[in-house]
PDB file of C-alpha atoms in Angstrom:
ATOM      1  CA  MET A  80      -3.230 -14.285  13.901  1.00  0.00           C
ATOM      2  CA  LEU A  81      -3.865 -11.118  15.887  1.00  0.00           C
ATOM      3  CA  ILE A  82      -0.981  -8.945  17.106  1.00  0.00           C
ATOM      4  CA  GLU A  83      -1.463  -6.192  19.651  1.00  0.00           C
ATOM      5  CA  THR A  84       0.286  -2.987  18.595  1.00  0.00           C
ATOM      6  CA  GLU A  85      -0.979  -0.780  21.412  1.00  0.00           C
ATOM      7  CA  LYS A  86      -3.519  -1.157  24.194  1.00  0.00           C
ATOM      8  CA  HIS A  87      -6.896  -2.198  22.759  1.00  0.00           C
ATOM      9  CA  VAL A  88      -5.591  -2.291  19.150  1.00  0.00           C
ATOM     10  CA  GLN A  89      -4.941  -5.644  17.477  1.00  0.00           C
ATOM     11  CA  LEU A  90      -3.942  -6.125  13.855  1.00  0.00           C
ATOM     12  CA  PHE A  91      -4.731  -9.204  11.804  1.00  0.00           C
ATOM     13  CA  VAL A  92      -1.614 -10.697  10.203  1.00  0.00           C
ATOM     14  CA  HIS A  93      -1.689 -13.478   7.610  1.00  0.00           C
ATOM     15  CA  ASP A  94       1.616 -15.353   8.041  1.00  0.00           C
ATOM     16  CA  ILE A  95       2.065 -18.291   5.677  1.00  0.00           C
ATOM     17  CA  GLY A  96       5.011 -20.179   4.207  1.00  0.00           C
ATOM     18  CA  GLU A  97       8.693 -20.435   5.057  1.00  0.00           C
ATOM     19  CA  GLY A  98      11.745 -18.723   3.663  1.00  0.00           C
ATOM     20  CA  THR A  99      12.579 -15.089   3.011  1.00  0.00           C
ATOM     21  CA  PRO A 100       9.974 -12.957   4.808  1.00  0.00           C
ATOM     22  CA  VAL A 101       8.133 -10.417   2.673  1.00  0.00           C
ATOM     23  CA  VAL A 102       5.880  -8.029   4.619  1.00  0.00           C
ATOM     24  CA  PHE A 103       2.957  -6.735   2.518  1.00  0.00           C
ATOM     25  CA  LEU A 104       1.249  -3.422   3.303  1.00  0.00           C
ATOM     26  CA  HIS A 105      -1.976  -2.942   1.355  1.00  0.00           C
ATOM     27  CA  GLY A 106      -3.485   0.143  -0.210  1.00  0.00           C
ATOM     28  CA  TRP A 107      -6.440   2.342   0.715  1.00  0.00           C
ATOM     29  CA  PRO A 108      -9.127   1.221   1.401  1.00  0.00           C
ATOM     30  CA  ALA A 109      -8.547  -2.527   0.920  1.00  0.00           C
ATOM     31  CA  ASN A 110      -6.713  -5.110   3.056  1.00  0.00           C
ATOM     32  CA  ASN A 111      -4.009  -7.734   2.623  1.00  0.00           C
ATOM     33  CA  ASP A 112      -6.345 -10.005   0.666  1.00  0.00           C
ATOM     34  CA  MET A 113      -5.708  -7.747  -2.337  1.00  0.00           C
ATOM     35  CA  PHE A 114      -2.452  -9.721  -2.664  1.00  0.00           C
ATOM     36  CA  GLU A 115      -4.283 -13.050  -2.957  1.00  0.00           C
ATOM     37  CA  TYR A 116      -2.832 -13.744  -6.397  1.00  0.00           C
ATOM     38  CA  GLN A 117       0.706 -13.310  -5.058  1.00  0.00           C
ATOM     39  CA  ARG A 118      -0.042 -15.218  -1.843  1.00  0.00           C
ATOM     40  CA  ASN A 119      -1.234 -18.189  -3.934  1.00  0.00           C
ATOM     41  CA  LEU A 120       2.234 -18.593  -5.454  1.00  0.00           C
ATOM     42  CA  LEU A 121       4.963 -17.096  -3.293  1.00  0.00           C
ATOM     43  CA  PRO A 122       5.175 -19.709  -0.502  1.00  0.00           C
ATOM     44  CA  ALA A 123       5.950 -22.369  -3.136  1.00  0.00           C
ATOM     45  CA  GLU A 124       8.924 -20.207  -4.182  1.00  0.00           C
ATOM     46  CA  GLY A 125      10.550 -20.039  -0.746  1.00  0.00           C
ATOM     47  CA  VAL A 126       8.848 -16.824   0.389  1.00  0.00           C
ATOM     48  CA  ARG A 127       7.226 -16.318   3.757  1.00  0.00           C
ATOM     49  CA  TYR A 128       4.166 -14.166   3.073  1.00  0.00           C
ATOM     50  CA  ILE A 129       3.350 -11.771   5.918  1.00  0.00           C
ATOM     51  CA  GLY A 130       0.260  -9.742   5.047  1.00  0.00           C
ATOM     52  CA  VAL A 131      -0.818  -7.042   7.472  1.00  0.00           C
ATOM     53  CA  ASP A 132      -4.326  -5.624   7.675  1.00  0.00           C
ATOM     54  CA  MET A 133      -3.562  -2.091   8.816  1.00  0.00           C
ATOM     55  CA  ARG A 134      -5.601  -0.618  11.663  1.00  0.00           C
ATOM     56  CA  GLY A 135      -9.100   0.150  10.454  1.00  0.00           C
ATOM     57  CA  TYR A 136      -9.032  -2.371   7.621  1.00  0.00           C
ATOM     58  CA  GLY A 137      -9.929  -5.998   6.967  1.00  0.00           C
ATOM     59  CA  LYS A 138      -9.956  -8.146  10.080  1.00  0.00           C
ATOM     60  CA  SER A 139      -7.991  -5.674  12.217  1.00  0.00           C
ATOM     61  CA  ASP A 140      -9.431  -3.523  14.985  1.00  0.00           C
ATOM     62  CA  LYS A 141     -10.886  -0.207  13.929  1.00  0.00           C
ATOM     63  CA  PRO A 142     -10.046   2.356  16.612  1.00  0.00           C
ATOM     64  CA  TRP A 143     -11.160   5.961  16.308  1.00  0.00           C
ATOM     65  CA  ASP A 144      -7.631   7.379  16.090  1.00  0.00           C
ATOM     66  CA  GLY A 145      -4.205   6.546  14.707  1.00  0.00           C
ATOM     67  CA  TYR A 146      -4.548   6.881  10.937  1.00  0.00           C
ATOM     68  CA  ASP A 147      -1.558   9.180  10.509  1.00  0.00           C
ATOM     69  CA  TYR A 148       1.573   7.770   8.898  1.00  0.00           C
ATOM     70  CA  ASP A 149       3.636   7.867  12.113  1.00  0.00           C
ATOM     71  CA  THR A 150       1.182   5.708  14.071  1.00  0.00           C
ATOM     72  CA  MET A 151       0.663   3.268  11.221  1.00  0.00           C
ATOM     73  CA  ALA A 152       4.437   2.953  10.794  1.00  0.00           C
ATOM     74  CA  ASP A 153       4.677   2.235  14.529  1.00  0.00           C
ATOM     75  CA  ASP A 154       2.062  -0.495  14.034  1.00  0.00           C
ATOM     76  CA  VAL A 155       4.316  -2.095  11.404  1.00  0.00           C
ATOM     77  CA  LYS A 156       7.249  -2.052  13.820  1.00  0.00           C
ATOM     78  CA  ALA A 157       5.137  -3.775  16.478  1.00  0.00           C
ATOM     79  CA  VAL A 158       4.276  -6.544  14.003  1.00  0.00           C
ATOM     80  CA  ILE A 159       7.900  -6.989  12.935  1.00  0.00           C
ATOM     81  CA  ASP A 160       9.068  -7.089  16.559  1.00  0.00           C
ATOM     82  CA  LYS A 161       6.363  -9.561  17.597  1.00  0.00           C
ATOM     83  CA  LEU A 162       7.213 -11.917  14.730  1.00  0.00           C
ATOM     84  CA  GLY A 163      10.969 -11.525  15.302  1.00  0.00           C
ATOM     85  CA  VAL A 164      11.471 -10.755  11.620  1.00  0.00           C
ATOM     86  CA  SER A 165      14.891  -9.733  10.324  1.00  0.00           C
ATOM     87  CA  ASP A 166      16.360  -9.243   6.842  1.00  0.00           C
ATOM     88  CA  ALA A 167      12.845  -8.962   5.474  1.00  0.00           C
ATOM     89  CA  VAL A 168      11.593  -7.394   2.284  1.00  0.00           C
ATOM     90  CA  LEU A 169       8.994  -4.690   2.925  1.00  0.00           C
ATOM     91  CA  LEU A 170       6.446  -4.220   0.135  1.00  0.00           C
ATOM     92  CA  GLY A 171       4.121  -1.254   0.325  1.00  0.00           C
ATOM     93  CA  PHE A 172       1.363  -0.647  -2.199  1.00  0.00           C
ATOM     94  CA  SER A 173      -0.252   2.803  -2.647  1.00  0.00           C
ATOM     95  CA  MET A 174      -1.010   4.104   0.879  1.00  0.00           C
ATOM     96  CA  GLY A 175       0.967   1.101   2.126  1.00  0.00           C
ATOM     97  CA  GLY A 176       3.921   2.399   0.121  1.00  0.00           C
ATOM     98  CA  ALA A 177       3.662   5.746   1.887  1.00  0.00           C
ATOM     99  CA  ILE A 178       3.566   3.981   5.258  1.00  0.00           C
ATOM    100  CA  ALA A 179       6.553   1.838   4.232  1.00  0.00           C
ATOM    101  CA  ILE A 180       8.576   4.964   3.439  1.00  0.00           C
ATOM    102  CA  ARG A 181       7.669   6.529   6.779  1.00  0.00           C
ATOM    103  CA  TYR A 182       8.562   3.245   8.500  1.00  0.00           C
ATOM    104  CA  MET A 183      12.004   3.169   6.894  1.00  0.00           C
ATOM    105  CA  ALA A 184      12.698   6.767   7.904  1.00  0.00           C
ATOM    106  CA  ARG A 185      11.132   6.722  11.366  1.00  0.00           C
ATOM    107  CA  HIS A 186      12.515   3.335  12.455  1.00  0.00           C
ATOM    108  CA  ASN A 187      15.792   3.323  10.512  1.00  0.00           C
ATOM    109  CA  GLY A 188      14.672   0.382   8.406  1.00  0.00           C
ATOM    110  CA  HIS A 189      14.508  -1.888  11.462  1.00  0.00           C
ATOM    111  CA  GLY A 190      14.369  -5.540  10.336  1.00  0.00           C
ATOM    112  CA  ILE A 191      14.225  -4.625   6.637  1.00  0.00           C
ATOM    113  CA  SER A 192      16.934  -5.388   4.066  1.00  0.00           C
ATOM    114  CA  LYS A 193      15.052  -4.493   0.855  1.00  0.00           C
ATOM    115  CA  LEU A 194      12.116  -2.264  -0.068  1.00  0.00           C
ATOM    116  CA  VAL A 195       9.462  -2.558  -2.786  1.00  0.00           C
ATOM    117  CA  LEU A 196       7.283   0.473  -3.513  1.00  0.00           C
ATOM    118  CA  ALA A 197       4.366  -0.551  -5.732  1.00  0.00           C
ATOM    119  CA  GLY A 198       2.154   2.231  -7.047  1.00  0.00           C
ATOM    120  CA  ALA A 199       3.165   4.115  -3.911  1.00  0.00           C
ATOM    121  CA  ALA A 200       1.174   7.199  -2.899  1.00  0.00           C
ATOM    122  CA  ALA A 201       4.453   9.045  -2.464  1.00  0.00           C
ATOM    123  CA  PRO A 202       6.307  11.248  -1.984  1.00  0.00           C
ATOM    124  CA  ILE A 203       3.065  13.280  -1.883  1.00  0.00           C
ATOM    125  CA  PHE A 204      -0.374  12.074  -2.912  1.00  0.00           C
ATOM    126  CA  THR A 205      -1.844  15.496  -3.659  1.00  0.00           C
ATOM    127  CA  GLN A 206      -0.636  18.501  -5.624  1.00  0.00           C
ATOM    128  CA  ARG A 207       1.291  21.391  -4.039  1.00  0.00           C
ATOM    129  CA  ASP A 208       2.594  24.664  -5.448  1.00  0.00           C
ATOM    130  CA  ASP A 209       5.988  22.968  -5.913  1.00  0.00           C
ATOM    131  CA  TYR A 210       4.594  19.498  -6.732  1.00  0.00           C
ATOM    132  CA  PRO A 211       2.249  19.385  -9.745  1.00  0.00           C
ATOM    133  CA  TYR A 212       1.468  15.651  -9.700  1.00  0.00           C
ATOM    134  CA  GLY A 213      -1.481  13.658  -8.404  1.00  0.00           C
ATOM    135  CA  LEU A 214      -4.989  14.564  -7.359  1.00  0.00           C
ATOM    136  CA  THR A 215      -5.812  17.998  -6.029  1.00  0.00           C
ATOM    137  CA  LYS A 216      -6.718  18.420  -2.384  1.00  0.00           C
ATOM    138  CA  GLU A 217     -10.191  19.402  -3.557  1.00  0.00           C
ATOM    139  CA  GLU A 218     -10.586  16.099  -5.389  1.00  0.00           C
ATOM    140  CA  VAL A 219      -9.644  14.197  -2.224  1.00  0.00           C
ATOM    141  CA  ASN A 220     -12.085  16.351  -0.263  1.00  0.00           C
ATOM    142  CA  ASP A 221     -14.781  15.223  -2.695  1.00  0.00           C
ATOM    143  CA  ILE A 222     -13.829  11.583  -2.068  1.00  0.00           C
ATOM    144  CA  ILE A 223     -14.098  12.215   1.684  1.00  0.00           C
ATOM    145  CA  ALA A 224     -17.475  13.931   1.292  1.00  0.00           C
ATOM    146  CA  ASN A 225     -18.749  11.048  -0.831  1.00  0.00           C
ATOM    147  CA  THR A 226     -17.560   8.584   1.818  1.00  0.00           C
ATOM    148  CA  TYR A 227     -19.688  10.370   4.401  1.00  0.00           C
ATOM    149  CA  LYS A 228     -22.621  10.373   1.981  1.00  0.00           C
ATOM    150  CA  ASP A 229     -22.507   6.947   0.248  1.00  0.00           C
ATOM    151  CA  ARG A 230     -19.392   4.869   0.887  1.00  0.00           C
ATOM    152  CA  PRO A 231     -20.322   1.932  -1.405  1.00  0.00           C
ATOM    153  CA  ALA A 232     -20.856   4.356  -4.299  1.00  0.00           C
ATOM    154  CA  MET A 233     -17.523   6.065  -3.578  1.00  0.00           C
ATOM    155  CA  ILE A 234     -15.772   2.696  -3.580  1.00  0.00           C
ATOM    156  CA  ASP A 235     -17.413   1.763  -6.872  1.00  0.00           C
ATOM    157  CA  GLU A 236     -16.291   5.030  -8.482  1.00  0.00           C
ATOM    158  CA  PHE A 237     -12.767   4.782  -7.066  1.00  0.00           C
ATOM    159  CA  GLY A 238     -12.540   1.148  -8.197  1.00  0.00           C
ATOM    160  CA  GLY A 239     -13.327   2.280 -11.713  1.00  0.00           C
ATOM    161  CA  MET A 240     -10.035   4.220 -11.728  1.00  0.00           C
ATOM    162  CA  PHE A 241      -7.979   1.387 -10.270  1.00  0.00           C
ATOM    163  CA  PHE A 242      -7.172  -0.918 -13.155  1.00  0.00           C
ATOM    164  CA  ASN A 243      -6.181  -0.279 -16.752  1.00  0.00           C
ATOM    165  CA  LYS A 244      -7.300  -3.643 -18.105  1.00  0.00           C
ATOM    166  CA  LYS A 245     -10.898  -4.808 -18.081  1.00  0.00           C
ATOM    167  CA  HIS A 246     -11.438  -7.524 -15.492  1.00  0.00           C
ATOM    168  CA  SER A 247     -14.471  -9.678 -14.809  1.00  0.00           C
ATOM    169  CA  GLU A 248     -17.457  -8.242 -12.997  1.00  0.00           C
ATOM    170  CA  PRO A 249     -17.160 -10.880 -10.232  1.00  0.00           C
ATOM    171  CA  PHE A 250     -13.533  -9.829  -9.700  1.00  0.00           C
ATOM    172  CA  GLN A 251     -14.518  -6.157  -9.474  1.00  0.00           C
ATOM    173  CA  GLN A 252     -17.266  -7.014  -6.983  1.00  0.00           C
ATOM    174  CA  TRP A 253     -14.816  -9.048  -4.895  1.00  0.00           C
ATOM    175  CA  PHE A 254     -12.274  -6.233  -4.948  1.00  0.00           C
ATOM    176  CA  ALA A 255     -14.914  -3.717  -3.843  1.00  0.00           C
ATOM    177  CA  SER A 256     -15.901  -6.058  -1.014  1.00  0.00           C
ATOM    178  CA  LEU A 257     -12.394  -5.736   0.448  1.00  0.00           C
ATOM    179  CA  ALA A 258     -12.876  -1.995   0.797  1.00  0.00           C
ATOM    180  CA  LEU A 259     -16.282  -2.471   2.399  1.00  0.00           C
ATOM    181  CA  GLN A 260     -14.614  -4.432   5.225  1.00  0.00           C
ATOM    182  CA  ALA A 261     -12.884  -1.227   6.342  1.00  0.00           C
ATOM    183  CA  GLY A 262     -14.312   1.090   8.951  1.00  0.00           C
ATOM    184  CA  GLY A 263     -16.048   4.103   7.459  1.00  0.00           C
ATOM    185  CA  HIS A 264     -14.226   6.430   9.856  1.00  0.00           C
ATOM    186  CA  SER A 265     -10.957   4.616   9.079  1.00  0.00           C
ATOM    187  CA  THR A 266     -11.491   5.185   5.362  1.00  0.00           C
ATOM    188  CA  ILE A 267     -12.142   8.886   5.949  1.00  0.00           C
ATOM    189  CA  LYS A 268      -9.257   9.514   8.347  1.00  0.00           C
ATOM    190  CA  SER A 269      -6.761   7.700   6.125  1.00  0.00           C
ATOM    191  CA  ALA A 270      -7.926   9.816   3.181  1.00  0.00           C
ATOM    192  CA  VAL A 271      -7.153  12.891   5.280  1.00  0.00           C
ATOM    193  CA  ALA A 272      -3.636  11.533   5.851  1.00  0.00           C
ATOM    194  CA  LEU A 273      -3.216  10.821   2.147  1.00  0.00           C
ATOM    195  CA  ARG A 274      -4.326  14.387   1.384  1.00  0.00           C
ATOM    196  CA  ASP A 275      -2.068  16.123   3.883  1.00  0.00           C
ATOM    197  CA  GLU A 276       1.108  14.103   4.543  1.00  0.00           C
ATOM    198  CA  ASP A 277       4.433  14.883   2.832  1.00  0.00           C
ATOM    199  CA  LEU A 278       7.218  12.275   2.595  1.00  0.00           C
ATOM    200  CA  ARG A 279       9.802  14.274   0.668  1.00  0.00           C
ATOM    201  CA  GLY A 280      11.973  14.627   3.752  1.00  0.00           C
ATOM    202  CA  ASP A 281      11.904  10.841   4.350  1.00  0.00           C
ATOM    203  CA  LEU A 282      13.291   9.635   1.022  1.00  0.00           C
ATOM    204  CA  ASP A 283      16.976  10.311   1.651  1.00  0.00           C
ATOM    205  CA  LYS A 284      16.801   8.331   4.897  1.00  0.00           C
ATOM    206  CA  ILE A 285      16.279   5.096   2.948  1.00  0.00           C
ATOM    207  CA  SER A 286      19.525   3.232   2.290  1.00  0.00           C
ATOM    208  CA  VAL A 287      18.439  -0.325   1.462  1.00  0.00           C
ATOM    209  CA  PRO A 288      18.093  -1.565  -2.142  1.00  0.00           C
ATOM    210  CA  THR A 289      14.732  -0.312  -3.387  1.00  0.00           C
ATOM    211  CA  VAL A 290      12.674  -1.205  -6.436  1.00  0.00           C
ATOM    212  CA  ILE A 291       9.781   0.962  -7.584  1.00  0.00           C
ATOM    213  CA  PHE A 292       6.961  -0.852  -9.408  1.00  0.00           C
ATOM    214  CA  HIS A 293       4.665   1.624 -11.125  1.00  0.00           C
ATOM    215  CA  GLY A 294       1.976   1.447 -13.791  1.00  0.00           C
ATOM    216  CA  LYS A 295       2.528   3.738 -16.764  1.00  0.00           C
ATOM    217  CA  LYS A 296      -1.252   4.326 -16.972  1.00  0.00           C
ATOM    218  CA  ASP A 297      -1.878   4.909 -13.273  1.00  0.00           C
ATOM    219  CA  GLN A 298      -4.754   7.393 -12.834  1.00  0.00           C
ATOM    220  CA  ILE A 299      -4.508   7.502  -9.032  1.00  0.00           C
ATOM    221  CA  CYS A 300      -0.755   7.792  -8.408  1.00  0.00           C
ATOM    222  CA  PRO A 301       0.648   9.082 -11.714  1.00  0.00           C
ATOM    223  CA  PHE A 302       3.839   7.570 -13.097  1.00  0.00           C
ATOM    224  CA  GLU A 303       5.652  10.828 -12.272  1.00  0.00           C
ATOM    225  CA  PHE A 304       5.514   9.717  -8.632  1.00  0.00           C
ATOM    226  CA  ALA A 305       7.989   6.935  -9.499  1.00  0.00           C
ATOM    227  CA  GLY A 306      10.471   9.445 -10.881  1.00  0.00           C
ATOM    228  CA  GLU A 307      10.232  11.622  -7.797  1.00  0.00           C
ATOM    229  CA  MET A 308      10.820   8.633  -5.509  1.00  0.00           C
ATOM    230  CA  ASN A 309      13.695   7.437  -7.669  1.00  0.00           C
ATOM    231  CA  LYS A 310      15.374  10.856  -7.445  1.00  0.00           C
ATOM    232  CA  GLY A 311      15.037  10.921  -3.669  1.00  0.00           C
ATOM    233  CA  ILE A 312      16.036   7.313  -2.810  1.00  0.00           C
ATOM    234  CA  SER A 313      19.702   6.789  -3.598  1.00  0.00           C
ATOM    235  CA  ASN A 314      19.792   3.018  -4.104  1.00  0.00           C
ATOM    236  CA  SER A 315      16.609   2.684  -6.160  1.00  0.00           C
ATOM    237  CA  ARG A 316      15.455   1.718  -9.622  1.00  0.00           C
ATOM    238  CA  ILE A 317      12.127   1.811 -11.456  1.00  0.00           C
ATOM    239  CA  VAL A 318      10.362  -1.163 -13.020  1.00  0.00           C
ATOM    240  CA  PRO A 319       7.640   0.293 -15.274  1.00  0.00           C
ATOM    241  CA  PHE A 320       4.472  -1.683 -15.907  1.00  0.00           C
ATOM    242  CA  GLU A 321       3.526  -0.606 -19.409  1.00  0.00           C
ATOM    243  CA  GLU A 322       0.008  -2.093 -19.432  1.00  0.00           C
ATOM    244  CA  SER A 323      -0.985  -1.317 -15.861  1.00  0.00           C
ATOM    245  CA  GLY A 324      -3.042   1.292 -14.144  1.00  0.00           C
ATOM    246  CA  HIS A 325      -2.784   1.648 -10.375  1.00  0.00           C
ATOM    247  CA  GLY A 326      -3.333  -2.061  -9.752  1.00  0.00           C
ATOM    248  CA  SER A 327      -0.232  -3.551 -11.367  1.00  0.00           C
ATOM    249  CA  PHE A 328      -0.472  -6.476  -8.926  1.00  0.00           C
ATOM    250  CA  TYR A 329      -3.433  -7.697 -10.999  1.00  0.00           C
ATOM    251  CA  ASP A 330      -3.257  -5.850 -14.335  1.00  0.00           C
ATOM    252  CA  GLU A 331       0.118  -7.555 -14.904  1.00  0.00           C
ATOM    253  CA  ARG A 332       0.103 -10.074 -12.083  1.00  0.00           C
ATOM    254  CA  GLU A 333       2.548 -12.519 -13.721  1.00  0.00           C
ATOM    255  CA  LYS A 334       5.138  -9.802 -14.287  1.00  0.00           C
ATOM    256  CA  PHE A 335       4.517  -8.386 -10.811  1.00  0.00           C
ATOM    257  CA  THR A 336       5.184 -11.739  -9.157  1.00  0.00           C
ATOM    258  CA  GLU A 337       8.154 -12.524 -11.393  1.00  0.00           C
ATOM    259  CA  GLU A 338       9.824  -9.149 -10.765  1.00  0.00           C
ATOM    260  CA  LEU A 339       9.171  -9.456  -7.041  1.00  0.00           C
ATOM    261  CA  LEU A 340      10.718 -12.920  -6.844  1.00  0.00           C
ATOM    262  CA  GLN A 341      13.726 -11.784  -8.836  1.00  0.00           C
ATOM    263  CA  PHE A 342      14.268  -8.872  -6.459  1.00  0.00           C
ATOM    264  CA  VAL A 343      13.734 -10.964  -3.326  1.00  0.00           C
ATOM    265  CA  LYS A 344      16.242 -13.578  -4.459  1.00  0.00           C
ATOM    266  CA  SER A 345      18.873 -11.195  -5.866  1.00  0.00           C
TER     267      SER A 345
END
């Protein structure tokens, strides 16, 4: 279905199943289809899967503006309000995890009773003088420059950092195809947000039970991110994924789904 979040901006939302609603926010630069291997199973377990293609990605509209965390968090609120969702679990992966944190802080956790941060690009994606973790701003600038120059090649290189385990070539091609559905300008402007935004002041505004899924071998959002989020979110715990890179949802998909179901039903 399409949900209008502001004038001339509609987001595609995949809403399937009945039961406890779990709202999935995907990572950069993919779309909600990255959760296909969870979506295949969760509705049979009493979970209502609500997958949002954020503005600029997948089947959603691709406006020129609005790729900052505040606007994308406002988009999430519009979806939750339109669907009348309450007592939902919000799951944010990578950039989606950053947007989920901003949503919880900016909208006081409206409609959300539990939070899952999976490989979240938070509290900051890039290094600062007082934050030594993650990519440098210069490295993100290179990604942006390569997106202007040859986006498919950038996606191929970035995809090579995504998983720890070796997956089939058809799977890798399919995963890259998700990123190619995004707008080029959307990919660039979201990378700017990832480079520049800082969520450290948002963490202590989260009061709901929170679980942090994070791959021990993550090359994109290092495992130290999980510790920083855990320190800042009072009611949180870490579930490490020992064999996973950034993409724990597929590197250890059985554990990912099992841990998610356990948290949803607890």
